[in-house]
């Protein structure tokens, strides 16, 4: 079974602030750093650091050498990665004194994923292989339909939510990995109540599995008659950026390795607990060795 992540790659421009900037306000940043990020790149690196062989497809610009290198150094396979003439995607990230973040993403080359390129990549994959997607690249509906038609299993992290997402063929998704805000939006509920979110999602997409992350309140799993819950570990939060991506990559890695949901949730929760204690996106993602050492 091969794993393909068709996803974004961003240069993250990270500003440490005391409090998030308010409308009409100018604030001084205490620290500025650049990291390799993008939900796609982070999740591929999490899969690789969890020990899974993963292919990453997507696009960078001429300024994307560091993004390519970060994937290669983590052991992610990138034979399909495109280098285009436009600038790579980037993110402007504020991290406040409590380690929470606010992110603006501009697509850059992530918005230039064309159908002929998608066809070429998907030719190498077959029935039973896994496709992981987020919502930071163009042409996602086409990728989903095309991959499903060849029998791939579709795993979607529907992040970030935008208007276009509601028009995607979401009934073709096998596993959704989403946080409470994404869950609230997709379920179409007004209240952020995990039980209600999962009830509505199950009704809308009865064939799918849902992994709903709840930050400090842990994570719920629901689907195909199974219910699981995992509490979060209390940790000192430094920077929450990529904690969700770490969870996503680790959960999928455990799924690929045939682990039961309870075990996959536990390992993914442990890995993301380590990630929130570190700065940056991809540099904060632990290896499986680190996860095992810290939680033995
Ligand atoms: O999930 C964190 C990521 O979101 C960052 O790395 C940023 O690039 C945005 O894609």
Short mmCIF file of C-alpha atoms in Angstrom, two decimals, residues 37-217:
data_model
loop_
_atom_site.label_atom_id
_atom_site.label_comp_id
_atom_site.label_asym_id
_atom_site.label_seq_id
_atom_site.Cartn_x
_atom_site.Cartn_y
_atom_site.Cartn_z
CA UNK A 37 5.71 24.67 6.69
CA UNK A 38 2.44 24.28 4.88
CA UNK A 39 -0.08 21.75 6.11
CA UNK A 40 0.91 19.40 3.30
CA UNK A 41 4.65 19.52 3.95
CA UNK A 42 4.15 19.24 7.72
CA UNK A 43 1.92 16.17 7.37
CA UNK A 44 4.34 14.45 4.99
CA UNK A 45 7.18 15.07 7.43
CA UNK A 46 5.06 13.75 10.31
CA UNK A 47 4.30 10.57 8.32
CA UNK A 48 7.98 10.10 7.48
CA UNK A 49 9.15 10.77 11.07
CA UNK A 50 6.55 8.24 12.21
CA UNK A 51 8.31 5.72 9.98
CA UNK A 52 5.98 5.57 6.96
CA UNK A 53 7.17 5.75 3.38
CA UNK A 54 5.31 8.71 1.82
CA UNK A 55 5.28 10.44 -1.57
CA UNK A 56 4.62 14.17 -1.63
CA UNK A 57 3.15 15.82 -4.74
CA UNK A 58 2.74 19.58 -5.06
CA UNK A 59 4.52 22.65 -6.35
CA UNK A 60 7.15 25.14 -5.21
CA UNK A 61 8.68 28.17 -6.91
CA UNK A 62 12.32 29.02 -7.57
CA UNK A 63 12.46 30.19 -3.93
CA UNK A 64 11.37 26.75 -2.68
CA UNK A 65 14.74 24.99 -2.45
CA UNK A 66 14.56 24.89 1.37
CA UNK A 67 11.09 23.28 1.19
CA UNK A 68 12.37 20.57 -1.13
CA UNK A 69 15.37 20.00 1.12
CA UNK A 70 13.21 19.73 4.26
CA UNK A 71 11.15 16.97 2.65
CA UNK A 72 14.21 15.13 1.38
CA UNK A 73 16.00 15.34 4.73
CA UNK A 74 12.95 13.85 6.45
CA UNK A 75 12.97 10.97 3.95
CA UNK A 76 9.82 12.02 2.05
CA UNK A 77 9.85 10.87 -1.59
CA UNK A 78 9.50 13.79 -4.02
CA UNK A 79 9.89 12.48 -7.59
CA UNK A 80 6.68 14.28 -8.58
CA UNK A 81 7.40 17.67 -6.99
CA UNK A 82 7.07 20.52 -9.50
CA UNK A 83 9.21 23.64 -9.59
CA UNK A 84 7.27 26.49 -11.23
CA UNK A 85 8.11 30.08 -12.19
CA UNK A 86 5.89 31.78 -9.55
CA UNK A 87 6.80 32.33 -5.88
CA UNK A 88 6.14 29.47 -3.44
CA UNK A 89 3.24 29.64 -1.02
CA UNK A 90 3.88 31.43 2.24
CA UNK A 91 2.23 31.96 5.59
CA UNK A 92 2.30 34.91 7.95
CA UNK A 93 2.02 33.54 11.47
CA UNK A 94 1.59 35.40 14.75
CA UNK A 95 2.41 33.37 17.87
CA UNK A 96 1.30 35.01 21.11
CA UNK A 97 2.59 34.69 24.69
CA UNK A 98 0.41 31.63 25.34
CA UNK A 99 1.74 29.83 22.23
CA UNK A 100 -1.52 30.16 20.27
CA UNK A 101 -1.27 31.22 16.64
CA UNK A 102 -3.08 33.13 13.92
CA UNK A 103 -2.21 32.26 10.34
CA UNK A 104 -2.72 33.89 6.94
CA UNK A 105 -1.79 31.70 3.97
CA UNK A 106 -1.19 32.91 0.44
CA UNK A 107 -1.29 30.08 -2.09
CA UNK A 108 1.59 30.95 -4.46
CA UNK A 109 2.50 27.82 -6.43
CA UNK A 110 0.11 25.74 -4.28
CA UNK A 111 -2.64 27.40 -6.30
CA UNK A 112 -1.21 26.18 -9.61
CA UNK A 113 -1.90 22.45 -9.44
CA UNK A 114 -3.20 21.57 -12.91
CA UNK A 115 -5.25 18.61 -14.13
CA UNK A 116 -2.59 17.23 -16.49
CA UNK A 117 -0.06 17.19 -13.63
CA UNK A 118 -2.61 15.48 -11.33
CA UNK A 119 -3.28 12.81 -13.97
CA UNK A 120 0.46 12.18 -14.34
CA UNK A 121 0.99 11.75 -10.59
CA UNK A 122 -2.05 9.55 -9.98
CA UNK A 123 -0.99 7.16 -12.73
CA UNK A 124 1.59 5.74 -10.29
CA UNK A 125 -1.01 4.83 -7.67
CA UNK A 126 -3.58 2.07 -7.58
CA UNK A 127 -6.50 0.48 -5.73
CA UNK A 128 -5.95 0.38 -1.98
CA UNK A 129 -3.26 3.11 -1.93
CA UNK A 130 -3.88 6.09 0.33
CA UNK A 131 -4.29 9.71 -0.71
CA UNK A 132 -3.94 12.42 1.94
CA UNK A 133 -5.22 15.94 1.24
CA UNK A 134 -5.62 19.26 3.04
CA UNK A 135 -7.33 22.37 1.66
CA UNK A 136 -4.39 24.55 0.63
CA UNK A 137 -3.94 23.57 -3.04
CA UNK A 138 -6.01 24.09 -6.18
CA UNK A 139 -8.11 21.47 -8.00
CA UNK A 140 -8.94 19.31 -4.98
CA UNK A 141 -12.36 18.13 -6.29
CA UNK A 142 -10.63 16.81 -9.41
CA UNK A 143 -7.97 15.03 -7.35
CA UNK A 144 -10.61 13.41 -5.10
CA UNK A 145 -12.76 12.16 -8.01
CA UNK A 146 -9.81 10.93 -10.03
CA UNK A 147 -8.20 9.11 -7.06
CA UNK A 148 -11.47 7.55 -5.94
CA UNK A 149 -12.11 6.30 -9.47
CA UNK A 150 -8.84 4.38 -9.30
CA UNK A 151 -9.80 2.88 -5.94
CA UNK A 152 -7.58 4.94 -3.62
CA UNK A 153 -8.64 5.57 -0.01
CA UNK A 154 -9.14 9.28 0.59
CA UNK A 155 -8.10 10.95 3.84
CA UNK A 156 -8.98 14.64 4.15
CA UNK A 157 -7.87 17.23 6.66
CA UNK A 158 -10.36 19.95 5.60
CA UNK A 159 -8.17 22.83 6.66
CA UNK A 160 -8.50 25.73 6.18
CA UNK A 161 -12.28 25.88 5.69
CA UNK A 162 -13.42 28.15 2.86
CA UNK A 163 -16.58 28.49 0.78
CA UNK A 164 -15.21 26.19 -1.95
CA UNK A 165 -14.88 23.29 0.52
CA UNK A 166 -18.67 22.87 0.72
CA UNK A 167 -18.77 22.10 -3.01
CA UNK A 168 -16.16 19.33 -2.85
CA UNK A 169 -17.33 15.70 -3.35
CA UNK A 170 -16.95 15.04 0.39
CA UNK A 171 -19.09 11.91 0.25
CA UNK A 172 -16.05 10.24 -1.42
CA UNK A 173 -13.84 10.87 1.62
CA UNK A 174 -13.06 7.76 3.71
CA UNK A 175 -11.49 9.45 6.74
CA UNK A 176 -11.87 13.05 7.90
CA UNK A 177 -9.29 14.35 10.37
CA UNK A 178 -10.53 17.73 11.56
CA UNK A 179 -10.55 20.10 14.52
CA UNK A 180 -13.62 21.42 16.31
CA UNK A 181 -13.83 24.62 14.22
CA UNK A 182 -13.66 22.67 10.95
CA UNK A 183 -16.12 20.13 12.39
CA UNK A 184 -18.59 22.86 13.38
CA UNK A 185 -18.41 24.36 9.89
CA UNK A 186 -18.74 21.07 7.98
CA UNK A 187 -21.51 19.74 10.21
CA UNK A 188 -23.39 23.04 9.77
CA UNK A 189 -24.05 23.39 13.52
CA UNK A 190 -24.03 26.66 15.44
CA UNK A 191 -22.59 25.30 18.68
CA UNK A 192 -19.15 23.75 19.09
CA UNK A 193 -20.46 20.59 20.77
CA UNK A 194 -18.40 17.48 19.83
CA UNK A 195 -21.35 15.07 20.22
CA UNK A 196 -23.59 17.17 17.99
CA UNK A 197 -20.83 17.75 15.44
CA UNK A 198 -20.19 14.01 15.13
CA UNK A 199 -23.92 13.15 14.99
CA UNK A 200 -24.40 15.61 12.11
CA UNK A 201 -21.27 14.56 10.26
CA UNK A 202 -22.22 10.88 10.52
CA UNK A 203 -25.67 11.64 9.14
CA UNK A 204 -24.22 13.62 6.22
CA UNK A 205 -21.42 11.16 5.39
CA UNK A 206 -22.51 7.72 6.72
CA UNK A 207 -19.68 5.83 4.99
CA UNK A 208 -16.89 7.92 6.53
CA UNK A 209 -14.77 7.82 9.68
CA UNK A 210 -14.26 11.03 11.69
CA UNK A 211 -11.32 11.90 13.90
CA UNK A 212 -12.29 15.12 15.71
CA UNK A 213 -9.45 16.86 17.58
CA UNK A 214 -10.45 19.08 20.49
CA UNK A 215 -7.17 20.73 21.55
CA UNK A 216 -6.69 20.49 25.33
CA UNK A 217 -9.85 18.34 25.52
#
